[in-house]
Amino acid sequence: MSDVQDTLFKTLADPTRRALFERLCREGEKTVGALTARAGVSQPVVSKHLGILKQAGLVRDRHEGRQTHYSAQLGALAPLVDWTSEMAGFWQNRFNDLEDLLKRMDQ
Amino acid sequence: MSDVQDTLFKTLADPTRRALFERLCREGEKTVGALTARAGVSQPVVSKHLGILKQAGLVRDRHEGRQTHYSAQLGALAPLVDWTSEMAGFWQNRFNDLEDLLKRMDQ
DNA sequence: TAGATCAATACCTATTCAGCTATGGATTAA
DNA sequence: TTAATCCATAGCTGAATAGGTATTGATCTA
């Protein structure tokens, strides 16, 4: 139900948007122009995706004259890591429960 | 560019579908009927989502008489964990590079 | 065998959204 | 000041898809 994870998954589900985020992670801060150059889509599309990434907390922007620099905010991925850990945890618990059951049955 | 991650993100981006997967992680194997009872959507919709989850490798099905049992396949989350680790790795490397730079500047 | 139940498929509809072009606002350069 | 550049916004269109109902196939039960 957590809206945070919903936003993260939805935001990262788009390949173009995920590619932009990946580039910012790999190469660090970039201007919209630099990102557009290799994005394969038009500048307005890049701006729109960056806006969505920003709303999700995955990037931050810094204005410098007429250009805007974007950079990745890796901390925003935490809820995603938490979610996968939680799922793995449930799995593990059920496995432990099964082990306990088998142990009791063994006695 | 990896198509695997694309499939995973897209599959888990839908709240209804993610909720189904979460329930299978929490509560273990369930029939379609049991899942439908609390899914908030119709049975055909549940079946469709389960089909998509299956195609993504996130669940497996087991037929028993006229009912189908679904269970979570947690291993399928691995590429997602890998991806986040990779992003965190790039971040870390850039941080190290910065440290190195500052160190060199300091001399 | 006839009826009932379970799950999947077919088909349709409405909504969402990624992409485009055109444009505006703001800054820099000539 | 005028022209050019950078980015964001507005408006539009087409494609993808989540949801519904109707139906079929398969299995169990009376």
mmCIF file of C-alpha atoms (C1' of nucleotides) in Angstrom:
data_model
loop_
_atom_site.group_PDB
_atom_site.id
_atom_site.type_symbol
_atom_site.label_atom_id
_atom_site.label_comp_id
_atom_site.label_asym_id
_atom_site.label_seq_id
_atom_site.Cartn_x
_atom_site.Cartn_y
_atom_site.Cartn_z
ATOM 1 C CA MET A 1 0.000 0.000 0.000
ATOM 2 C CA SER A 2 2.990 2.250 0.572
ATOM 3 C CA ASP A 3 2.785 5.045 -1.950
ATOM 4 C CA VAL A 4 6.543 5.556 -1.849
ATOM 5 C CA GLN A 5 7.307 2.220 -3.465
ATOM 6 C CA ASP A 6 4.530 2.689 -5.954
ATOM 7 C CA THR A 7 6.079 5.956 -7.079
ATOM 8 C CA LEU A 8 9.549 4.422 -7.288
ATOM 9 C CA PHE A 9 8.499 1.408 -9.325
ATOM 10 C CA LYS A 10 6.346 3.464 -11.657
ATOM 11 C CA THR A 11 9.089 6.046 -12.127
ATOM 12 C CA LEU A 12 11.769 3.471 -12.902
ATOM 13 C CA ALA A 13 9.519 1.350 -15.111
ATOM 14 C CA ASP A 14 10.079 3.587 -18.124
ATOM 15 C CA PRO A 15 13.297 2.640 -20.009
ATOM 16 C CA THR A 16 14.101 6.163 -21.158
ATOM 17 C CA ARG A 17 13.660 7.535 -17.662
ATOM 18 C CA ARG A 18 15.642 4.721 -16.087
ATOM 19 C CA ALA A 19 18.425 5.285 -18.614
ATOM 20 C CA LEU A 20 18.591 8.940 -17.631
ATOM 21 C CA PHE A 21 18.851 8.017 -13.972
ATOM 22 C CA GLU A 22 21.504 5.401 -14.730
ATOM 23 C CA ARG A 23 23.570 7.946 -16.624
ATOM 24 C CA LEU A 24 23.406 10.365 -13.734
ATOM 25 C CA CYS A 25 24.537 7.581 -11.416
ATOM 26 C CA ARG A 26 27.393 6.564 -13.714
ATOM 27 C CA GLU A 27 28.606 9.926 -14.897
ATOM 28 C CA GLY A 28 27.486 12.308 -12.184
ATOM 29 C CA GLU A 29 25.950 15.733 -12.626
ATOM 30 C CA LYS A 30 24.837 16.648 -16.147
ATOM 31 C CA THR A 31 22.971 19.483 -17.815
ATOM 32 C CA VAL A 32 19.713 18.926 -19.650
ATOM 33 C CA GLY A 33 21.499 19.619 -22.919
ATOM 34 C CA ALA A 34 24.189 17.027 -22.255
ATOM 35 C CA LEU A 35 21.581 14.463 -21.304
ATOM 36 C CA THR A 36 19.472 15.231 -24.362
ATOM 37 C CA ALA A 37 22.455 14.757 -26.683
ATOM 38 C CA ARG A 38 22.509 10.990 -26.097
ATOM 39 C CA ALA A 39 19.002 10.313 -24.846
ATOM 40 C CA GLY A 40 17.473 9.479 -28.215
ATOM 41 C CA VAL A 41 14.452 11.669 -27.506
ATOM 42 C CA SER A 42 13.713 15.377 -27.786
ATOM 43 C CA GLN A 43 14.710 17.945 -25.187
ATOM 44 C CA PRO A 44 11.168 18.542 -23.898
ATOM 45 C CA VAL A 45 10.796 14.816 -23.315
ATOM 46 C CA VAL A 46 14.058 14.764 -21.372
ATOM 47 C CA SER A 47 12.901 17.710 -19.262
ATOM 48 C CA LYS A 48 9.621 15.984 -18.549
ATOM 49 C CA HIS A 49 11.324 12.761 -17.457
ATOM 50 C CA LEU A 50 13.731 14.702 -15.269
ATOM 51 C CA GLY A 51 10.752 16.411 -13.672
ATOM 52 C CA ILE A 52 9.192 13.051 -12.872
ATOM 53 C CA LEU A 53 12.488 11.727 -11.508
ATOM 54 C CA LYS A 54 12.731 14.836 -9.350
ATOM 55 C CA GLN A 55 9.219 14.389 -7.995
ATOM 56 C CA ALA A 56 10.165 10.833 -7.054
ATOM 57 C CA GLY A 57 13.194 12.193 -5.204
ATOM 58 C CA LEU A 58 15.582 10.289 -7.455
ATOM 59 C CA VAL A 59 17.349 13.398 -8.764
ATOM 60 C CA ARG A 60 17.946 16.957 -7.658
ATOM 61 C CA ASP A 61 18.475 20.012 -9.815
ATOM 62 C CA ARG A 62 20.792 22.962 -9.519
ATOM 63 C CA HIS A 63 20.292 26.116 -11.568
ATOM 64 C CA GLU A 64 23.310 27.911 -12.955
ATOM 65 C CA GLY A 65 22.577 30.737 -15.346
ATOM 66 C CA ARG A 66 20.373 29.442 -18.097
ATOM 67 C CA GLN A 67 21.298 25.831 -17.636
ATOM 68 C CA THR A 68 20.033 23.308 -15.135
ATOM 69 C CA HIS A 69 22.303 20.624 -13.716
ATOM 70 C CA TYR A 70 20.774 17.362 -12.568
ATOM 71 C CA SER A 71 22.333 14.761 -10.289
ATOM 72 C CA ALA A 72 21.227 11.405 -8.885
ATOM 73 C CA GLN A 73 19.991 11.129 -5.324
ATOM 74 C CA LEU A 74 20.885 7.559 -4.522
ATOM 75 C CA GLY A 75 19.263 7.621 -1.096
ATOM 76 C CA ALA A 76 15.886 7.639 -2.768
ATOM 77 C CA LEU A 77 16.442 3.994 -3.723
ATOM 78 C CA ALA A 78 16.304 2.952 -0.061
ATOM 79 C CA PRO A 79 12.580 2.095 -0.031
ATOM 80 C CA LEU A 80 13.181 -0.180 -2.994
ATOM 81 C CA VAL A 81 15.957 -2.003 -1.177
ATOM 82 C CA ASP A 82 13.746 -2.203 1.900
ATOM 83 C CA TRP A 83 10.935 -3.702 -0.124
ATOM 84 C CA THR A 84 13.072 -6.439 -1.658
ATOM 85 C CA SER A 85 14.560 -7.192 1.759
ATOM 86 C CA GLU A 86 11.073 -7.420 3.222
ATOM 87 C CA MET A 87 9.951 -9.842 0.519
ATOM 88 C CA ALA A 88 13.068 -11.926 1.050
ATOM 89 C CA GLY A 89 12.392 -11.805 4.770
ATOM 90 C CA PHE A 90 8.908 -13.228 4.416
ATOM 91 C CA TRP A 91 10.338 -15.955 2.273
ATOM 92 C CA GLN A 92 12.973 -16.728 4.863
ATOM 93 C CA ASN A 93 10.433 -16.767 7.701
ATOM 94 C CA ARG A 94 8.225 -19.191 5.888
ATOM 95 C CA PHE A 95 11.243 -21.349 5.278
ATOM 96 C CA ASN A 96 12.124 -21.231 8.968
ATOM 97 C CA ASP A 97 8.541 -22.076 9.907
ATOM 98 C CA LEU A 98 8.759 -25.096 7.662
ATOM 99 C CA GLU A 99 12.020 -26.126 9.249
ATOM 100 C CA ASP A 100 10.494 -25.777 12.708
ATOM 101 C CA LEU A 101 7.526 -27.830 11.651
ATOM 102 C CA LEU A 102 9.704 -30.576 10.261
ATOM 103 C CA LYS A 103 11.785 -30.482 13.424
ATOM 104 C CA ARG A 104 8.702 -30.899 15.602
ATOM 105 C CA MET A 105 7.425 -33.670 13.386
ATOM 106 C CA ASP A 106 10.767 -35.389 13.749
ATOM 107 C CA GLN A 107 10.442 -35.662 17.487
ATOM 108 C CA MET B 1 19.482 -1.713 -21.652
ATOM 109 C CA SER B 2 18.963 -5.070 -19.988
ATOM 110 C CA ASP B 3 15.523 -6.341 -20.888
ATOM 111 C CA VAL B 4 15.332 -8.364 -17.689
ATOM 112 C CA GLN B 5 15.230 -5.325 -15.457
ATOM 113 C CA ASP B 6 12.791 -3.638 -17.759
ATOM 114 C CA THR B 7 10.400 -6.555 -17.413
ATOM 115 C CA LEU B 8 10.798 -6.622 -13.642
ATOM 116 C CA PHE B 9 10.209 -2.914 -13.134
ATOM 117 C CA LYS B 10 7.252 -2.854 -15.498
ATOM 118 C CA THR B 11 5.717 -5.934 -13.900
ATOM 119 C CA LEU B 12 6.036 -4.614 -10.362
ATOM 120 C CA ALA B 13 4.932 -1.085 -11.264
ATOM 121 C CA ASP B 14 1.257 -2.022 -11.119
ATOM 122 C CA PRO B 15 -0.100 -1.831 -7.539
ATOM 123 C CA THR B 16 -2.604 -4.642 -7.934
ATOM 124 C CA ARG B 17 0.012 -6.929 -9.410
ATOM 125 C CA ARG B 18 2.591 -6.014 -6.790
ATOM 126 C CA ALA B 19 0.025 -6.643 -4.054
ATOM 127 C CA LEU B 20 -0.591 -10.126 -5.424
ATOM 128 C CA PHE B 21 3.121 -10.868 -5.436
ATOM 129 C CA GLU B 22 3.494 -9.481 -1.907
ATOM 130 C CA ARG B 23 0.691 -11.706 -0.656
ATOM 131 C CA LEU B 24 2.331 -14.757 -2.195
ATOM 132 C CA CYS B 25 5.599 -13.776 -0.493
ATOM 133 C CA ARG B 26 3.911 -13.226 2.873
ATOM 134 C CA GLU B 27 1.437 -16.056 2.916
ATOM 135 C CA GLY B 28 2.918 -18.623 0.572
ATOM 136 C CA GLU B 29 1.108 -20.654 -2.041
ATOM 137 C CA LYS B 30 -2.466 -19.597 -2.824
ATOM 138 C CA THR B 31 -5.150 -20.560 -5.312
ATOM 139 C CA VAL B 32 -6.569 -18.065 -7.785
ATOM 140 C CA GLY B 33 -9.844 -18.106 -5.883
ATOM 141 C CA ALA B 34 -8.186 -17.309 -2.563
ATOM 142 C CA LEU B 35 -6.227 -14.480 -4.163
ATOM 143 C CA THR B 36 -9.310 -13.095 -5.884
ATOM 144 C CA ALA B 37 -11.248 -13.016 -2.597
ATOM 145 C CA ARG B 38 -9.155 -10.124 -1.262
ATOM 146 C CA ALA B 39 -7.699 -8.625 -4.407
ATOM 147 C CA GLY B 40 -10.418 -6.038 -4.966
ATOM 148 C CA VAL B 41 -10.658 -6.903 -8.648
ATOM 149 C CA SER B 42 -12.432 -9.606 -10.647
ATOM 150 C CA GLN B 43 -11.160 -13.133 -11.119
ATOM 151 C CA PRO B 44 -10.201 -12.687 -14.783
ATOM 152 C CA VAL B 45 -8.146 -9.661 -13.843
ATOM 153 C CA VAL B 46 -6.362 -11.660 -11.156
ATOM 154 C CA SER B 47 -5.656 -14.449 -13.631
ATOM 155 C CA LYS B 48 -4.275 -11.947 -16.105
ATOM 156 C CA HIS B 49 -1.956 -10.379 -13.529
ATOM 157 C CA LEU B 50 -0.781 -13.797 -12.402
ATOM 158 C CA GLY B 51 0.004 -14.613 -16.016
ATOM 159 C CA ILE B 52 2.127 -11.506 -16.314
ATOM 160 C CA LEU B 53 3.893 -12.265 -13.027
ATOM 161 C CA LYS B 54 4.558 -15.773 -14.317
ATOM 162 C CA GLN B 55 6.011 -14.491 -17.580
ATOM 163 C CA ALA B 56 8.347 -12.294 -15.538
ATOM 164 C CA GLY B 57 9.442 -15.351 -13.581
ATOM 165 C CA LEU B 58 8.145 -13.892 -10.318
ATOM 166 C CA VAL B 59 5.666 -16.694 -9.674
ATOM 167 C CA ARG B 60 5.183 -20.320 -10.623
ATOM 168 C CA ASP B 61 1.931 -22.249 -10.928
ATOM 169 C CA ARG B 62 0.933 -25.746 -9.956
ATOM 170 C CA HIS B 63 -2.233 -27.360 -11.221
ATOM 171 C CA GLU B 64 -4.252 -29.539 -8.896
ATOM 172 C CA GLY B 65 -7.600 -30.658 -10.108
ATOM 173 C CA ARG B 66 -9.586 -27.685 -11.256
ATOM 174 C CA GLN B 67 -7.637 -25.202 -9.209
ATOM 175 C CA THR B 68 -4.300 -23.564 -9.853
ATOM 176 C CA HIS B 69 -1.906 -22.816 -7.025
ATOM 177 C CA TYR B 70 0.530 -19.932 -7.400
ATOM 178 C CA SER B 71 3.666 -19.290 -5.365
ATOM 179 C CA ALA B 72 6.339 -16.584 -5.360
ATOM 180 C CA GLN B 73 9.711 -17.212 -6.959
ATOM 181 C CA LEU B 74 11.899 -14.930 -4.919
ATOM 182 C CA GLY B 75 15.024 -15.613 -6.969
ATOM 183 C CA ALA B 76 13.529 -13.596 -9.791
ATOM 184 C CA LEU B 77 14.157 -10.454 -7.753
ATOM 185 C CA ALA B 78 17.921 -10.911 -8.064
ATOM 186 C CA PRO B 79 18.342 -8.681 -11.151
ATOM 187 C CA LEU B 80 16.563 -5.924 -9.275
ATOM 188 C CA VAL B 81 18.950 -6.235 -6.342
ATOM 189 C CA ASP B 82 21.865 -6.331 -8.779
ATOM 190 C CA TRP B 83 20.665 -3.158 -10.444
ATOM 191 C CA THR B 84 20.397 -1.196 -7.215
ATOM 192 C CA SER B 85 23.804 -2.467 -6.142
ATOM 193 C CA GLU B 86 25.246 -1.393 -9.462
ATOM 194 C CA MET B 87 23.793 2.094 -9.126
ATOM 195 C CA ALA B 88 25.113 2.332 -5.578
ATOM 196 C CA GLY B 89 28.474 1.120 -6.879
ATOM 197 C CA PHE B 90 28.723 3.886 -9.458
ATOM 198 C CA TRP B 91 27.861 6.356 -6.745
ATOM 199 C CA GLN B 92 30.559 4.953 -4.499
ATOM 200 C CA ASN B 93 33.172 4.997 -7.266
ATOM 201 C CA ARG B 94 32.456 8.600 -8.048
ATOM 202 C CA PHE B 95 32.741 9.373 -4.376
ATOM 203 C CA ASN B 96 36.117 7.625 -4.251
ATOM 204 C CA ASP B 97 37.219 9.501 -7.341
ATOM 205 C CA LEU B 98 36.314 12.729 -5.623
ATOM 206 C CA GLU B 99 38.242 11.687 -2.541
ATOM 207 C CA ASP B 100 41.251 10.873 -4.703
ATOM 208 C CA LEU B 101 40.981 14.213 -6.423
ATOM 209 C CA LEU B 102 40.803 16.087 -3.152
ATOM 210 C CA LYS B 103 43.755 14.089 -1.882
ATOM 211 C CA ARG B 104 45.819 14.984 -4.935
ATOM 212 C CA MET B 105 44.775 18.617 -4.667
ATOM 213 C CA ASP B 106 45.847 18.566 -1.065
ATOM 214 C CA GLN B 107 49.415 17.691 -1.949
ATOM 215 C "C1'" DT C 1 -25.204 -37.774 -16.531
ATOM 216 C "C1'" DA C 2 -26.386 -32.983 -15.090
ATOM 217 C "C1'" DG C 3 -25.207 -29.261 -12.602
ATOM 218 C "C1'" DA C 4 -21.905 -26.577 -10.231
ATOM 219 C "C1'" DT C 5 -17.350 -24.664 -9.501
ATOM 220 C "C1'" DC C 6 -12.634 -23.028 -10.850
ATOM 221 C "C1'" DA C 7 -9.563 -20.773 -13.869
ATOM 222 C "C1'" DA C 8 -8.343 -18.985 -18.340
ATOM 223 C "C1'" DT C 9 -9.469 -16.639 -22.645
ATOM 224 C "C1'" DA C 10 -11.837 -13.356 -25.758
ATOM 225 C "C1'" DC C 11 -13.396 -8.984 -26.453
ATOM 226 C "C1'" DC C 12 -14.388 -4.246 -25.411
ATOM 227 C "C1'" DT C 13 -13.739 0.400 -23.146
ATOM 228 C "C1'" DA C 14 -11.627 4.052 -20.741
ATOM 229 C "C1'" DT C 15 -7.623 5.890 -19.070
ATOM 230 C "C1'" DT C 16 -2.876 6.748 -18.816
ATOM 231 C "C1'" DC C 17 1.232 8.311 -20.693
ATOM 232 C "C1'" DA C 18 5.404 8.659 -23.742
ATOM 233 C "C1'" DG C 19 6.543 11.050 -27.565
ATOM 234 C "C1'" DC C 20 6.120 14.930 -30.704
ATOM 235 C "C1'" DT C 21 5.965 20.231 -32.124
ATOM 236 C "C1'" DA C 22 5.295 24.897 -30.869
ATOM 237 C "C1'" DT C 23 6.093 28.350 -27.753
ATOM 238 C "C1'" DG C 24 7.480 31.205 -23.733
ATOM 239 C "C1'" DG C 25 10.735 32.877 -20.131
ATOM 240 C "C1'" DA C 26 15.171 33.596 -18.827
ATOM 241 C "C1'" DT C 27 19.958 34.228 -19.503
ATOM 242 C "C1'" DT C 28 24.138 35.048 -22.285
ATOM 243 C "C1'" DA C 29 26.557 36.966 -26.318
ATOM 244 C "C1'" DA C 30 27.225 40.105 -30.137
ATOM 245 C "C1'" DT D 1 19.441 46.231 -27.703
ATOM 246 C "C1'" DT D 2 19.080 42.275 -30.644
ATOM 247 C "C1'" DA D 3 19.957 37.726 -31.506
ATOM 248 C "C1'" DA D 4 20.912 33.299 -29.916
ATOM 249 C "C1'" DT D 5 20.858 29.645 -26.531
ATOM 250 C "C1'" DC D 6 18.956 26.819 -22.721
ATOM 251 C "C1'" DC D 7 15.281 24.829 -20.440
ATOM 252 C "C1'" DA D 8 10.370 24.374 -19.157
ATOM 253 C "C1'" DT D 9 5.531 24.325 -20.279
ATOM 254 C "C1'" DA D 10 1.355 23.701 -23.169
ATOM 255 C "C1'" DG D 11 -1.254 21.086 -26.162
ATOM 256 C "C1'" DC D 12 -1.882 17.147 -29.071
ATOM 257 C "C1'" DT D 13 -1.839 12.168 -30.737
ATOM 258 C "C1'" DG D 14 -1.228 7.347 -30.758
ATOM 259 C "C1'" DA D 15 -0.136 3.246 -28.269
ATOM 260 C "C1'" DA D 16 -0.322 0.479 -24.288
ATOM 261 C "C1'" DT D 17 -2.926 -1.504 -20.683
ATOM 262 C "C1'" DA D 18 -5.860 -2.172 -16.494
ATOM 263 C "C1'" DG D 19 -10.377 -3.039 -15.712
ATOM 264 C "C1'" DG D 20 -14.905 -4.929 -16.834
ATOM 265 C "C1'" DT D 21 -18.425 -8.778 -18.690
ATOM 266 C "C1'" DA D 22 -19.262 -12.914 -21.257
ATOM 267 C "C1'" DT D 23 -17.869 -17.332 -22.255
ATOM 268 C "C1'" DT D 24 -15.365 -21.713 -22.649
ATOM 269 C "C1'" DG D 25 -12.823 -25.776 -20.942
ATOM 270 C "C1'" DA D 26 -11.983 -28.633 -17.375
ATOM 271 C "C1'" DT D 27 -12.905 -30.883 -13.141
ATOM 272 C "C1'" DC D 28 -15.576 -32.176 -9.181
ATOM 273 C "C1'" DT D 29 -20.140 -33.572 -7.044
ATOM 274 C "C1'" DA D 30 -24.886 -34.998 -6.431
#
